[in-house]
XYZ file of C-alpha atoms in Angstrom:
523
model
C -25.947 7.219 -25.324
C -27.466 8.154 -22.015
C -25.617 5.246 -20.345
C -22.315 6.423 -21.823
C -22.701 10.012 -20.577
C -24.052 8.848 -17.141
C -22.011 9.929 -14.202
C -19.427 7.497 -12.742
C -18.377 8.795 -9.352
C -17.625 12.447 -10.414
C -16.553 11.518 -13.793
C -18.076 11.342 -17.362
C -16.153 8.448 -19.054
C -17.947 7.770 -22.288
C -14.740 6.796 -23.912
C -13.943 4.273 -21.121
C -17.512 2.740 -21.243
C -17.436 2.692 -24.993
C -14.210 0.701 -24.793
C -15.605 -1.727 -22.305
C -18.627 -2.331 -24.439
C -16.556 -2.878 -27.556
C -14.515 -5.337 -25.715
C -17.748 -7.132 -24.637
C -19.399 -7.103 -27.949
C -16.495 -7.822 -30.231
C -13.912 -9.617 -28.259
C -15.922 -11.610 -25.763
C -15.059 -9.472 -22.720
C -11.514 -10.884 -22.425
C -9.868 -7.441 -21.629
C -7.502 -8.093 -24.351
C -8.583 -5.109 -26.438
C -8.830 -2.807 -23.527
C -5.139 -3.659 -22.393
C -3.984 -3.103 -25.966
C -5.683 0.339 -25.873
C -3.974 1.213 -22.551
C -0.453 0.307 -23.968
C -1.199 1.992 -27.246
C -2.349 5.308 -25.535
C 0.940 5.324 -23.698
C 2.819 4.590 -26.869
C 0.826 7.390 -28.528
C 1.794 9.937 -25.866
C 5.408 8.892 -26.139
C 5.597 9.328 -29.876
C 3.805 12.758 -29.647
C 6.565 13.844 -27.070
C 9.251 12.360 -29.587
C 7.650 14.425 -32.412
C 7.553 17.658 -30.262
C 11.304 17.238 -29.367
C 12.460 16.302 -32.833
C 10.815 19.360 -34.398
C 12.005 21.715 -31.692
C 15.586 21.707 -32.844
C 17.232 20.634 -29.667
C 20.440 18.711 -29.869
C 20.341 14.966 -30.457
C 22.111 14.431 -26.932
C 19.471 16.474 -25.156
C 16.640 14.777 -27.070
C 17.801 11.253 -26.253
C 18.509 12.027 -22.611
C 14.928 13.537 -22.082
C 13.105 10.887 -24.195
C 15.001 7.985 -22.619
C 13.884 9.269 -19.253
C 10.260 9.793 -20.462
C 10.087 6.238 -21.914
C 10.994 5.005 -18.476
C 8.356 7.160 -16.850
C 5.585 6.178 -19.275
C 6.059 2.435 -18.951
C 7.364 2.258 -15.185
C 5.552 -0.605 -13.626
C 4.693 1.374 -10.415
C 1.605 2.107 -12.486
C 0.842 -1.467 -12.688
C -2.914 -1.004 -11.839
C -3.235 0.764 -15.091
C -1.389 -1.772 -17.014
C -3.331 -4.882 -15.833
C -6.921 -3.629 -15.351
C -8.932 -2.906 -18.568
C -11.121 -0.448 -16.844
C -8.012 2.019 -16.441
C -8.195 3.106 -20.033
C -9.462 6.490 -18.866
C -6.375 7.011 -16.461
C -4.076 6.717 -19.541
C -6.384 8.449 -21.982
C -6.444 11.635 -19.718
C -2.638 12.353 -20.058
C -2.410 11.193 -23.617
C -5.224 13.590 -24.680
C -4.083 16.424 -22.598
C -0.530 16.067 -23.931
C -1.774 16.273 -27.573
C -4.095 19.079 -26.774
C -1.418 21.278 -25.228
C 1.300 20.383 -27.868
C -1.149 21.235 -30.697
C -2.021 24.632 -28.876
C 1.518 25.419 -28.862
C 2.122 24.669 -32.474
C -0.914 26.730 -33.299
C 0.709 29.409 -31.228
C 3.992 29.219 -33.076
C 2.142 29.441 -36.344
C 0.525 32.658 -35.397
C 3.760 34.217 -34.136
C 5.711 33.433 -37.204
C 3.122 34.073 -40.004
C 2.386 37.642 -41.079
C -1.338 36.988 -41.349
C -1.571 35.791 -37.695
C -4.418 33.408 -38.507
C -6.816 32.599 -35.728
C -7.538 29.075 -37.101
C -5.435 26.230 -38.076
C -5.331 22.423 -38.041
C -3.538 22.444 -34.912
C -6.192 24.506 -33.157
C -8.664 22.060 -34.305
C -6.550 18.949 -32.977
C -6.131 20.853 -29.724
C -9.862 21.609 -29.179
C -10.780 17.836 -30.086
C -8.043 16.471 -27.845
C -9.361 18.816 -24.947
C -12.900 17.407 -25.215
C -11.385 13.938 -25.106
C -9.325 14.817 -21.989
C -12.475 16.347 -20.325
C -14.539 13.116 -21.118
C -11.805 10.776 -19.808
C -11.762 11.916 -16.198
C -13.324 14.810 -14.205
C -9.998 16.666 -13.853
C -9.761 16.981 -17.620
C -11.859 20.034 -17.211
C -8.785 21.978 -16.421
C -7.425 21.503 -19.731
C -9.371 24.583 -21.054
C -7.559 27.193 -18.706
C -4.336 25.588 -19.706
C -5.085 26.038 -23.509
C -6.073 29.716 -22.710
C -2.764 30.189 -20.933
C -0.902 28.724 -23.996
C -2.889 31.309 -26.155
C -1.968 34.190 -23.881
C 1.698 33.279 -23.924
C 1.808 33.197 -27.825
C -0.379 36.381 -27.986
C -2.699 34.608 -30.397
C -5.554 36.780 -32.033
C -8.491 37.395 -29.976
C -10.716 35.043 -32.035
C -8.460 32.099 -31.038
C -8.843 32.900 -27.370
C -12.742 33.395 -27.711
C -12.817 30.140 -29.460
C -11.117 28.313 -26.719
C -13.384 30.086 -24.114
C -16.517 29.116 -26.127
C -15.568 25.469 -26.771
C -14.495 25.127 -23.153
C -17.520 26.696 -21.739
C -19.813 24.602 -23.795
C -17.852 21.293 -22.733
C -17.859 22.251 -19.109
C -21.601 23.132 -19.198
C -22.290 19.526 -20.771
C -20.242 18.042 -18.055
C -22.107 19.849 -15.240
C -25.492 19.294 -16.756
C -27.334 16.890 -14.228
C -24.054 16.630 -12.230
C -24.504 15.134 -8.629
C -21.646 15.503 -6.275
C -20.726 12.032 -4.816
C -21.573 11.939 -1.088
C -18.532 9.891 -0.201
C -16.171 12.409 -1.638
C -14.666 15.462 0.183
C -16.374 18.812 -0.582
C -13.628 20.657 -2.394
C -14.512 24.093 -0.785
C -14.396 22.303 2.679
C -10.983 20.854 1.627
C -9.587 24.216 1.048
C -9.639 24.837 4.709
C -7.301 22.118 5.134
C -4.209 23.378 3.264
C -1.680 21.324 5.106
C -3.615 17.937 4.421
C -4.206 18.793 0.812
C -0.235 19.683 0.467
C 0.597 16.390 2.067
C -1.667 14.441 -0.345
C -0.271 16.256 -3.383
C 3.306 15.574 -2.077
C 2.533 11.864 -1.491
C 0.832 11.737 -4.875
C 4.069 12.949 -6.602
C 6.910 11.650 -4.324
C 5.462 7.924 -4.299
C 6.996 7.619 -7.891
C 10.267 7.318 -6.238
C 9.701 6.545 -2.461
C 8.117 3.223 -1.603
C 7.925 4.098 2.036
C 5.079 6.708 1.511
C 2.704 7.348 3.147
C 4.792 8.414 6.001
C 3.122 9.298 9.278
C 5.916 11.920 10.118
C 4.789 15.604 10.302
C 7.992 16.452 8.327
C 8.458 15.837 4.543
C 10.649 12.950 3.529
C 13.580 13.502 1.175
C 11.589 12.640 -1.920
C 8.806 14.817 -0.939
C 11.369 17.760 -0.627
C 12.405 16.909 -4.123
C 8.806 17.175 -5.026
C 8.461 20.590 -3.557
C 11.523 21.579 -5.656
C 9.939 20.259 -8.830
C 6.747 22.146 -8.247
C 8.902 25.241 -7.852
C 10.706 24.368 -11.239
C 7.452 24.213 -12.961
C 6.078 27.402 -11.516
C 9.234 29.322 -12.486
C 8.935 27.895 -16.063
C 5.366 29.021 -16.416
C 6.112 32.412 -15.205
C 8.909 32.791 -17.612
C 6.726 31.582 -20.325
C 4.069 34.165 -19.475
C 6.722 36.929 -19.105
C 8.816 36.317 -22.182
C 6.337 34.773 -24.444
C 7.564 32.823 -27.496
C 11.189 33.667 -26.750
C 11.062 31.168 -23.987
C 11.027 28.383 -26.669
C 8.083 26.219 -27.748
C 9.497 23.108 -26.059
C 9.830 24.720 -22.718
C 6.424 26.342 -23.024
C 4.960 22.932 -23.773
C 6.578 21.146 -20.885
C 5.670 23.922 -18.488
C 2.013 23.978 -19.603
C 1.642 20.226 -19.446
C 3.362 19.882 -16.109
C 1.078 22.626 -14.763
C -1.790 20.661 -15.965
C -0.640 17.582 -14.277
C 0.027 19.421 -11.017
C -3.536 20.974 -11.166
C -5.004 17.323 -11.653
C -2.983 16.284 -8.558
C -4.285 19.165 -6.547
C -7.969 18.591 -7.709
C -7.478 14.931 -6.763
C -6.401 15.924 -3.241
C -9.407 18.326 -2.877
C -11.923 15.649 -3.651
C -10.290 12.820 -1.767
C -8.314 14.219 1.059
C -10.875 12.774 3.553
C -9.863 9.313 2.459
C -6.416 9.788 3.875
C -2.870 10.262 2.385
C -2.744 6.604 1.905
C -5.038 6.871 -1.212
C -2.536 9.399 -2.701
C -0.159 6.535 -3.382
C -2.608 4.538 -5.344
C -0.917 2.861 -8.495
C -3.590 4.392 -10.708
C -2.390 8.062 -10.074
C 1.187 7.162 -11.155
C 0.596 7.537 -14.943
C -0.098 11.071 -14.256
C 2.591 11.640 -11.591
C 5.363 10.105 -13.779
C 4.399 12.207 -16.685
C 4.982 15.194 -14.513
C 8.396 13.982 -13.682
C 9.200 13.482 -17.165
C 8.241 17.170 -17.909
C 10.382 18.327 -14.919
C 13.428 16.320 -16.289
C 12.854 18.009 -19.760
C 12.834 21.496 -18.164
C 15.805 20.718 -16.202
C 17.740 19.585 -19.370
C 16.653 22.670 -21.244
C 17.754 25.012 -18.360
C 21.048 23.338 -17.627
C 22.129 22.830 -21.232
C 20.648 25.673 -23.094
C 20.642 25.864 -26.726
C 24.113 24.449 -26.978
C 24.998 20.963 -25.716
C 27.417 21.163 -22.738
C 28.611 17.610 -22.249
C 29.667 18.085 -18.560
C 26.136 19.690 -17.684
C 24.258 17.053 -19.550
C 26.235 14.357 -17.729
C 25.176 15.813 -14.470
C 21.401 15.552 -15.567
C 21.923 12.125 -16.868
C 23.658 10.897 -13.813
C 20.669 12.119 -11.676
C 18.352 10.318 -13.921
C 20.343 7.135 -13.973
C 20.456 6.992 -10.154
C 16.494 7.472 -10.045
C 16.266 4.587 -12.598
C 18.570 2.218 -10.697
C 16.854 2.976 -7.396
C 13.541 2.137 -8.959
C 14.371 -1.368 -10.123
C 13.663 -3.104 -6.817
C 9.870 -1.720 -6.948
C 9.360 -3.962 -10.088
C 8.909 -6.868 -7.880
C 6.422 -5.152 -5.665
C 4.596 -4.029 -8.728
C 4.299 -7.646 -10.096
C 2.998 -8.715 -6.662
C 0.409 -6.096 -6.811
C -0.738 -7.102 -10.262
C -0.987 -10.660 -9.068
C -3.044 -9.692 -6.019
C -5.383 -7.617 -8.198
C -5.591 -10.346 -10.692
C -6.383 -12.809 -8.121
C -9.168 -10.582 -6.535
C -10.716 -9.998 -9.982
C -10.726 -13.803 -10.921
C -12.210 -14.563 -7.514
C -14.918 -12.115 -7.931
C -15.897 -13.606 -11.397
C -15.609 -17.058 -9.915
C -18.090 -16.061 -7.194
C -20.368 -14.586 -9.812
C -20.400 -17.737 -11.964
C -20.034 -20.464 -9.504
C -21.703 -19.024 -6.375
C -23.973 -16.106 -7.503
C -25.303 -15.526 -4.017
C -22.114 -14.165 -2.909
C -21.686 -11.702 -5.645
C -22.574 -8.588 -3.492
C -19.290 -8.961 -1.738
C -17.062 -8.740 -4.568
C -14.228 -6.423 -3.787
C -14.254 -4.994 -7.322
C -17.936 -4.855 -8.013
C -18.254 -1.829 -10.437
C -17.487 -3.866 -13.756
C -19.301 -7.131 -12.716
C -23.008 -6.195 -12.592
C -22.688 -3.980 -15.800
C -20.913 -6.750 -17.537
C -23.151 -9.411 -16.310
C -26.306 -7.485 -17.231
C -24.802 -6.903 -20.792
C -23.800 -10.479 -21.180
C -27.195 -11.744 -20.120
C -28.948 -9.299 -22.412
C -27.059 -10.667 -25.476
C -27.519 -14.314 -24.344
C -23.733 -14.777 -23.470
C -22.065 -15.998 -20.556
C -23.194 -18.936 -18.245
C -26.993 -19.737 -17.945
C -27.644 -18.373 -14.486
C -29.658 -15.815 -12.641
C -28.518 -13.896 -9.613
C -31.074 -14.496 -6.625
C -32.446 -11.129 -5.351
C -34.134 -10.389 -2.219
C -37.114 -8.213 -1.563
C -35.113 -4.977 -1.862
C -33.378 -6.009 -4.909
C -29.985 -6.816 -3.374
C -28.035 -10.051 -4.115
C -28.794 -12.539 -1.354
C -26.372 -15.020 0.325
C -26.759 -18.745 1.093
C -28.710 -19.687 4.306
C -28.005 -22.691 6.564
C -24.714 -21.486 7.944
C -23.765 -22.418 11.431
C -20.802 -21.929 13.652
C -20.823 -24.119 16.916
C -21.173 -21.958 20.044
C -22.294 -18.803 18.215
C -25.378 -17.418 16.552
C -25.286 -16.216 13.047
C -25.834 -12.521 12.371
C -27.534 -11.168 9.160
C -24.913 -10.924 6.226
C -25.873 -7.246 5.946
C -24.305 -6.624 9.359
C -20.804 -6.977 8.016
C -18.654 -6.734 4.810
C -15.449 -8.774 4.067
C -13.757 -11.364 2.176
C -11.963 -14.646 2.673
C -9.556 -13.808 -0.059
C -7.183 -16.818 -0.097
C -6.518 -20.043 1.488
C -3.083 -21.575 0.768
C -1.126 -24.598 1.823
C 2.058 -23.797 3.859
C 4.791 -25.275 2.011
C 6.670 -27.959 3.931
C 4.108 -28.275 6.577
C 1.555 -31.160 5.746
C -1.966 -30.254 6.512
C -1.370 -26.568 7.462
C -2.974 -23.628 5.687
C -2.848 -19.864 5.791
C -6.085 -17.974 5.324
C -6.143 -14.222 4.612
C -8.924 -11.528 3.930
C -10.474 -8.461 5.315
C -13.538 -7.595 7.368
C -15.763 -4.661 8.338
C -18.739 -4.264 10.623
C -21.641 -2.445 9.251
C -23.317 -1.947 12.781
C -21.364 -0.300 14.276
C -19.234 1.050 11.320
C -15.849 -0.313 12.463
C -13.488 -3.073 11.880
C -14.288 -6.194 14.009
C -11.776 -7.104 16.743
C -11.501 -10.697 15.605
C -12.449 -13.134 12.805
C -12.674 -16.906 12.929
C -12.332 -19.664 10.292
C -14.947 -22.558 10.484
C -15.571 -25.588 8.502
C -18.600 -26.981 6.963
C -19.819 -28.668 10.166
C -19.592 -25.402 12.040
C -16.461 -26.275 13.952
C -14.218 -23.360 14.736
C -10.759 -24.008 13.294
C -9.015 -20.822 14.480
C -9.346 -17.176 15.322
C -7.214 -14.192 14.793
C -7.172 -10.408 15.333
C -8.094 -7.749 12.652
C -5.082 -5.489 12.383
C -3.405 -6.072 9.083
C -2.919 -3.095 6.788
C -5.094 -3.333 3.632
C -5.021 -0.064 1.807
C -6.681 -1.457 -1.180
C -9.974 -1.839 0.803
C -10.702 1.761 1.379
C -9.508 2.546 -2.013
C -12.236 0.176 -3.515
C -14.959 0.901 -0.957
C -14.915 4.506 -0.019
C -17.125 4.458 2.981
C -14.416 2.346 4.643
C -11.852 4.658 6.079
C -9.812 2.335 8.275
C -6.754 0.831 6.564
C -6.114 -1.943 9.046
C -9.169 -4.277 8.093
C -7.013 -7.173 7.069
C -6.496 -10.554 8.781
C -4.079 -13.498 8.402
C -4.346 -16.794 10.295
C -2.725 -20.262 10.212
C -4.548 -23.424 11.020
C -4.794 -27.239 10.189
C -7.272 -28.497 7.635
C -7.638 -31.834 5.770
C -7.890 -32.148 1.982
C -11.422 -31.737 0.985
C -12.494 -29.477 3.776
C -14.698 -26.552 3.148
C -13.708 -23.312 5.019
C -15.393 -20.034 5.661
C -14.643 -16.911 7.560
C -16.760 -15.160 10.161
C -16.486 -11.760 11.744
C -16.820 -12.121 15.591
C -19.107 -9.703 17.424
C -17.678 -7.530 20.199
C -19.475 -9.656 22.894
C -18.208 -12.730 21.325
C -21.634 -14.345 21.110
C -22.263 -14.024 17.468
C -20.555 -14.116 14.150
C -21.413 -12.499 10.759
C -20.478 -14.492 7.453
C -18.032 -12.937 5.271
C -17.884 -13.516 1.636
C -15.934 -16.418 0.020
C -15.778 -20.222 0.438
C -12.726 -22.324 -0.143
C -12.527 -26.132 -0.775
C -9.162 -27.604 -0.106
C -7.762 -29.799 -2.659
């Protein structure tokens, strides 16, 4: 239980850890159950949206328009990281739980405003509180579900006991979250980030606009077209929330639900910016955040349909909204290919990490995605599962790397002086004996990217060198203390079948090299 509640970065993610342990224990650690859970959670959220629209009494045409757009948003491949990596259950559990919590709170509010008894308790209230707890224990930003539930209660003028119950449960849940909490040293201090409103705003706009703009992040000081659209969307949500607060239940349960859910998602984006603005705006375009951003756009689409069409269906007005949505969908199709490429790259990196652990344990410390591997390895070994091997440790408990390396003309630096990977070595199509190698590199002393890397064979002969200047935004996303995006490198050289190649970071004075993780034997 302590492991389930243990802090992960700034999060408490018992549900995500429990899902991983279940996958290891019952399904052999194949990720199948985790991926099924991810798709199920997205489906559950969609079905709940469908139910909310169906019972609201809006016209069939309006309902199909919004739900069609919502279906696209919920499964749009730009969020591919959440669809192909089992660890991401928490990133889809948060919006699903928050959606249900807010929707159930709206249903409770409707029941108190229509029943003469004005009951402070109902099954919907119970469901809302339970879903709120699940949201908070999915990601740290889930703590903001409690003020949103209180806002719903205020909008519906629910009995005082209902408000006090939300306050009590929310306070207990937040207290449990904060008990023993330690702020991650690599993250921005949220209070310090408040002094950088422009940087935070740019982060939030990139977070939202990346759903439709593949060119982000943009170095321009001026917002892009889709960032301007994001500003308009934020204004739409703000106006919808103010209307709900001013006019109460007369606003309509569906509009109240969409406004409150979109507000929650906007607060999540802002809290992410406050904690990660120091990583740069590039991190705002992470695929994992798009599940939340796309839900925000689905809510905005629903609000616009309700505003534009009102209680009666106007064919011409509805066609305007449908045309706008259709243009967005068509413009998004080319990004399917880039999403597939991103999924393949992540799959390759994870497979390479496991290959290094199982075939060359001494290189396991350099795995680009190390978080699941040591925990999963320890679990498998404890239950006598997996390959019969032990990870060699040095005196400090760190995983060691093989000795005996040499590069002719250079002295070898300790592996601790650098980080990096030889990610791939591929044959060049149509050119016999020619290969392309790619990876990333980072110097620990001093902390900066090296100017060059070289490729050497097993005899220590240098095969080729290249500069380190290729953008690799995935590296700072996975390793927070690396802030430089341009840590990647690509080089082309010749090699014979059977050759064993390794990559090395070259020192600034060009007299020494530091071994990067990864060894490839050409077939």
